[in-house]
Short mmCIF file of C-alpha atoms and ligand atoms in Angstrom, two decimals:
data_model
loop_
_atom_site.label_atom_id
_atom_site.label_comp_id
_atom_site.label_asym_id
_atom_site.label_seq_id
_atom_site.Cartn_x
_atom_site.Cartn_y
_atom_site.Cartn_z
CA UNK J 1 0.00 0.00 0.00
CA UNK J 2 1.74 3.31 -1.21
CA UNK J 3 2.52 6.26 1.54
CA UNK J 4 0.72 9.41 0.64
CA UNK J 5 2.76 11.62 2.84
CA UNK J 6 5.71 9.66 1.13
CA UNK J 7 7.73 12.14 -1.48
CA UNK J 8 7.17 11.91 -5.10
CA UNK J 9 9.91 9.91 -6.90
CA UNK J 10 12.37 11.75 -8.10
CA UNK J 11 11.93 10.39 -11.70
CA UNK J 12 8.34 11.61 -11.42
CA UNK J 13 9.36 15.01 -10.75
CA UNK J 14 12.18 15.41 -13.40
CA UNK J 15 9.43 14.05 -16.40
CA UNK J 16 7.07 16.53 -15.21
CA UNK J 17 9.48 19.25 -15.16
CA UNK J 18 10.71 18.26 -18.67
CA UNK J 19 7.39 18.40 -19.73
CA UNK J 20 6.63 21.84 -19.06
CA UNK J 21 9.80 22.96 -19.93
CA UNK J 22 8.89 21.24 -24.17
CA UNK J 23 5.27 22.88 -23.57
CA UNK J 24 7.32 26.39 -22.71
CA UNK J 25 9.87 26.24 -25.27
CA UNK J 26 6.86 25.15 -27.69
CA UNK J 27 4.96 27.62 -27.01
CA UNK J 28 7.84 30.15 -27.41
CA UNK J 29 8.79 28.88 -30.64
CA UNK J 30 5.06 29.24 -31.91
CA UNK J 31 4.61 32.62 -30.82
CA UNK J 32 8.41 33.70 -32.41
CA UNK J 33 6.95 32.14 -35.44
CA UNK J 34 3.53 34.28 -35.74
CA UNK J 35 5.58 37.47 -34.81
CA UNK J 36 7.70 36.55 -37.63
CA UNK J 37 5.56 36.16 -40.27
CA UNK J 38 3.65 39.61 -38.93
CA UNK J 39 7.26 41.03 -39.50
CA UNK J 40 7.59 40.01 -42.84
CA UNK J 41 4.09 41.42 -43.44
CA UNK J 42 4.45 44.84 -42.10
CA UNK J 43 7.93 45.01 -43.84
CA UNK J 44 7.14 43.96 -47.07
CA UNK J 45 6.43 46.90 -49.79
CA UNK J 46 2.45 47.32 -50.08
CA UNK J 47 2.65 47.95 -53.69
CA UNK J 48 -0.78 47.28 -55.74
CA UNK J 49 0.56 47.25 -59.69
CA UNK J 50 -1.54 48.83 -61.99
CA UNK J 51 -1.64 47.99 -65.61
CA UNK J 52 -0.61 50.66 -68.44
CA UNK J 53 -2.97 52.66 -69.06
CA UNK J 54 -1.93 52.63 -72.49
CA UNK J 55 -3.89 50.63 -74.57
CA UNK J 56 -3.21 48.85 -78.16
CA UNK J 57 -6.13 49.41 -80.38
CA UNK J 58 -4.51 47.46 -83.25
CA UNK J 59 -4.74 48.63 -86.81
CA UNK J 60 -6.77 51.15 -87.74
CA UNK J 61 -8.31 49.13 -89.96
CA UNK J 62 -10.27 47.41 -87.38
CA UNK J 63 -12.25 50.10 -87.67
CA UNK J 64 -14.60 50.87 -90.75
CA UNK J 65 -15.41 54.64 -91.84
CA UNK J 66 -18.01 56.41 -89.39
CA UNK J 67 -17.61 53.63 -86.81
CA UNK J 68 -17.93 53.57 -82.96
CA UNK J 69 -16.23 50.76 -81.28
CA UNK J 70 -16.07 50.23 -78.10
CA UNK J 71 -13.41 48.39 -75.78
CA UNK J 72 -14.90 46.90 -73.13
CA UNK J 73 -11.98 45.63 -71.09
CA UNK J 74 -10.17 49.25 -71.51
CA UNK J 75 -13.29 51.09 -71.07
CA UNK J 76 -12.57 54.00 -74.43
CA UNK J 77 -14.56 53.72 -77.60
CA UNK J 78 -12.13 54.20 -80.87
CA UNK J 79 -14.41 56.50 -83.51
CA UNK J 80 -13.74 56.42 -87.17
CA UNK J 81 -15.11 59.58 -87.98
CA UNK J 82 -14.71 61.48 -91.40
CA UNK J 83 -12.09 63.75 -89.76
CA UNK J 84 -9.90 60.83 -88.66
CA UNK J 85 -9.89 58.70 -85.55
CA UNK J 86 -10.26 59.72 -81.58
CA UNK J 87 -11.07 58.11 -78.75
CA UNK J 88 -13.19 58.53 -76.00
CA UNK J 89 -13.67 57.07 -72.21
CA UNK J 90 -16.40 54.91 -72.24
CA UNK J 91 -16.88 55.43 -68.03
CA UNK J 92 -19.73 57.85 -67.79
CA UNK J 93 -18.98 60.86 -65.98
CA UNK J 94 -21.22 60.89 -63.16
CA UNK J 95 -21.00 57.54 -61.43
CA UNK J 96 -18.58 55.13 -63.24
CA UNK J 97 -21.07 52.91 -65.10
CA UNK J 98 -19.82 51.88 -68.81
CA UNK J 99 -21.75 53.67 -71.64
CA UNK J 100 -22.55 51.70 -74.46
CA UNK J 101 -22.89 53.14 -78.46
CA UNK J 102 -26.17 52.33 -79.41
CA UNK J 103 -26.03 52.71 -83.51
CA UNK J 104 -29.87 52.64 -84.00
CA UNK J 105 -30.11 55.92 -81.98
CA UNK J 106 -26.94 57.21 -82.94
CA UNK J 107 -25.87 58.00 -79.45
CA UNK J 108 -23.52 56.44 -76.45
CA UNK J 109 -25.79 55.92 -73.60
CA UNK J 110 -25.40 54.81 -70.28
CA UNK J 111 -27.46 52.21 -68.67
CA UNK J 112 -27.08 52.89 -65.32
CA UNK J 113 -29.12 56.36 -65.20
CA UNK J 114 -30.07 57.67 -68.77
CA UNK J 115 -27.02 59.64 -69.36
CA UNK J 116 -27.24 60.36 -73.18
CA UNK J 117 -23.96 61.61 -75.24
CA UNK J 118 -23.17 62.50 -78.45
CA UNK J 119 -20.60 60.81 -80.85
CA UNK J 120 -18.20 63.39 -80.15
CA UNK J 121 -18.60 62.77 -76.25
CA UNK J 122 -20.97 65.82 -75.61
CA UNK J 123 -24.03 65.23 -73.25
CA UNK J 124 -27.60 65.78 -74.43
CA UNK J 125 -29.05 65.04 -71.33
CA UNK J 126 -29.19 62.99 -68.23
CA UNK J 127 -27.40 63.45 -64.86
CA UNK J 128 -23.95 63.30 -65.98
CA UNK J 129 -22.43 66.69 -64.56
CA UNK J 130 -19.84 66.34 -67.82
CA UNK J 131 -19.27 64.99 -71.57
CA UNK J 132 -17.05 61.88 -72.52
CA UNK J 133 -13.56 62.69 -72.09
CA UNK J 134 -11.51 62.58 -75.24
CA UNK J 135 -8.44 60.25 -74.76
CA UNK J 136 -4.81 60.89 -76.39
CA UNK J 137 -4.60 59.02 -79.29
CA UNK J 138 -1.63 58.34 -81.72
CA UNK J 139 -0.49 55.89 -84.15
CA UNK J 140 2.64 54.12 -83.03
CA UNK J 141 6.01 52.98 -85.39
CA UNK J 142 4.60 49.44 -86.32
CA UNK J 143 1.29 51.57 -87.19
CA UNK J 144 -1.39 50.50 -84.53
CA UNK J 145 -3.38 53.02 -82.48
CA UNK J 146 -2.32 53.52 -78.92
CA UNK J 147 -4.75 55.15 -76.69
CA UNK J 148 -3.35 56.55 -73.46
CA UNK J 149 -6.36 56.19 -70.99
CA UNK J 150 -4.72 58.37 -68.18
CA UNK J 151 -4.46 61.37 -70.62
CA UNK J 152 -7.42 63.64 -71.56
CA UNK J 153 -7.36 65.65 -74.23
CA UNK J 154 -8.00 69.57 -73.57
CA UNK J 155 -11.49 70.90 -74.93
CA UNK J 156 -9.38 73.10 -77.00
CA UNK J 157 -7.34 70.90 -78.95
CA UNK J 158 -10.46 67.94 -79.70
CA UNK J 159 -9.75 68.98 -83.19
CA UNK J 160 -6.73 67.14 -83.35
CA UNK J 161 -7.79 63.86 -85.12
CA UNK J 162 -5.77 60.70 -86.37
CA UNK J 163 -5.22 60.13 -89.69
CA UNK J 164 -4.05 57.71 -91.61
S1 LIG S 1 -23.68 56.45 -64.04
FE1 LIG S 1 -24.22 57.08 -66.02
S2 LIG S 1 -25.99 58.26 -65.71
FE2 LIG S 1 -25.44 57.63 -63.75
#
């Protein structure tokens, strides 16, 4: 019959001890590990990378005489008009949605709220507090159209048309 008030055995003792000892160092080395790895986070560059906002439209050929084509995934329309080619964003101007060219109508109109704009970009009515902005346009050295989406053109100069 074992003696309560008899001491633990020593080898008891020790394999305890060693056990909370692994559970400390364990839990140590878990810990290091997430305050790592939060480290690296919080170090690392946030950088989000954009694409270019220039934009290939191919050959002008794509695009027939008095045409209005519009690029969905870059958002501009590329217009063949008798004066030569432009471009214009395709975002409407008062809360993001894409227009679309509806030939029947002859118009661009956007779906969202019943913005309505000319050919040339300007509004005829709707809520949209502005026109279509006119995007720089410019036949590059192999001969496509490039469209640089980040660039307006100035109300002044939309007289300044591509030709080929
Ligand atoms: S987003 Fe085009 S009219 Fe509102």
């Amino acid at each position: 019959m074992p003696d309560e008030n008899k001491p633990a055995k020593v080898e008891d003792t020790v394999n305890r001890r060693q056990f909370f000892t692994k559970l400390g160092l364990g839990s140590l080395g878990i810990a290091a590990a997430g305050t790592a790895a939060f480290a690296y986070q919080f170090l690392e560059p946030n950088v989000l990378y954009e694409p270019s906002p220039v934009v290939n439209a191919g050959s002008p050929d794509r695009y027939p005489p008095d045409s209005v084509t519009l690029d969905v995934n870059s958002g501009i329309y590329v217009i063949h008009s008798q004066e030569g080619y432009f471009s214009l964003s395709a975002v409407c101007t008062h809360l993001g949605c894409l227009t679309a060219w509806k030939p029947e109508l002859g118009i661009i109109a956007c779906p969202c709220h019943g913005s309505k704009f000319k050919q040339n970009g300007e509004k005829i009515e709707g809520p949209a507090p502005k026109p279509l902005p006119w995007k720089r346009i410019w036949l590059n050295n192999d001969g496509d159209l490039l469209v640089d989406r980040s660039t307006d053109v100035p109300a002044l100069q939309r007289d300044s048309f591509v030709r080929v």
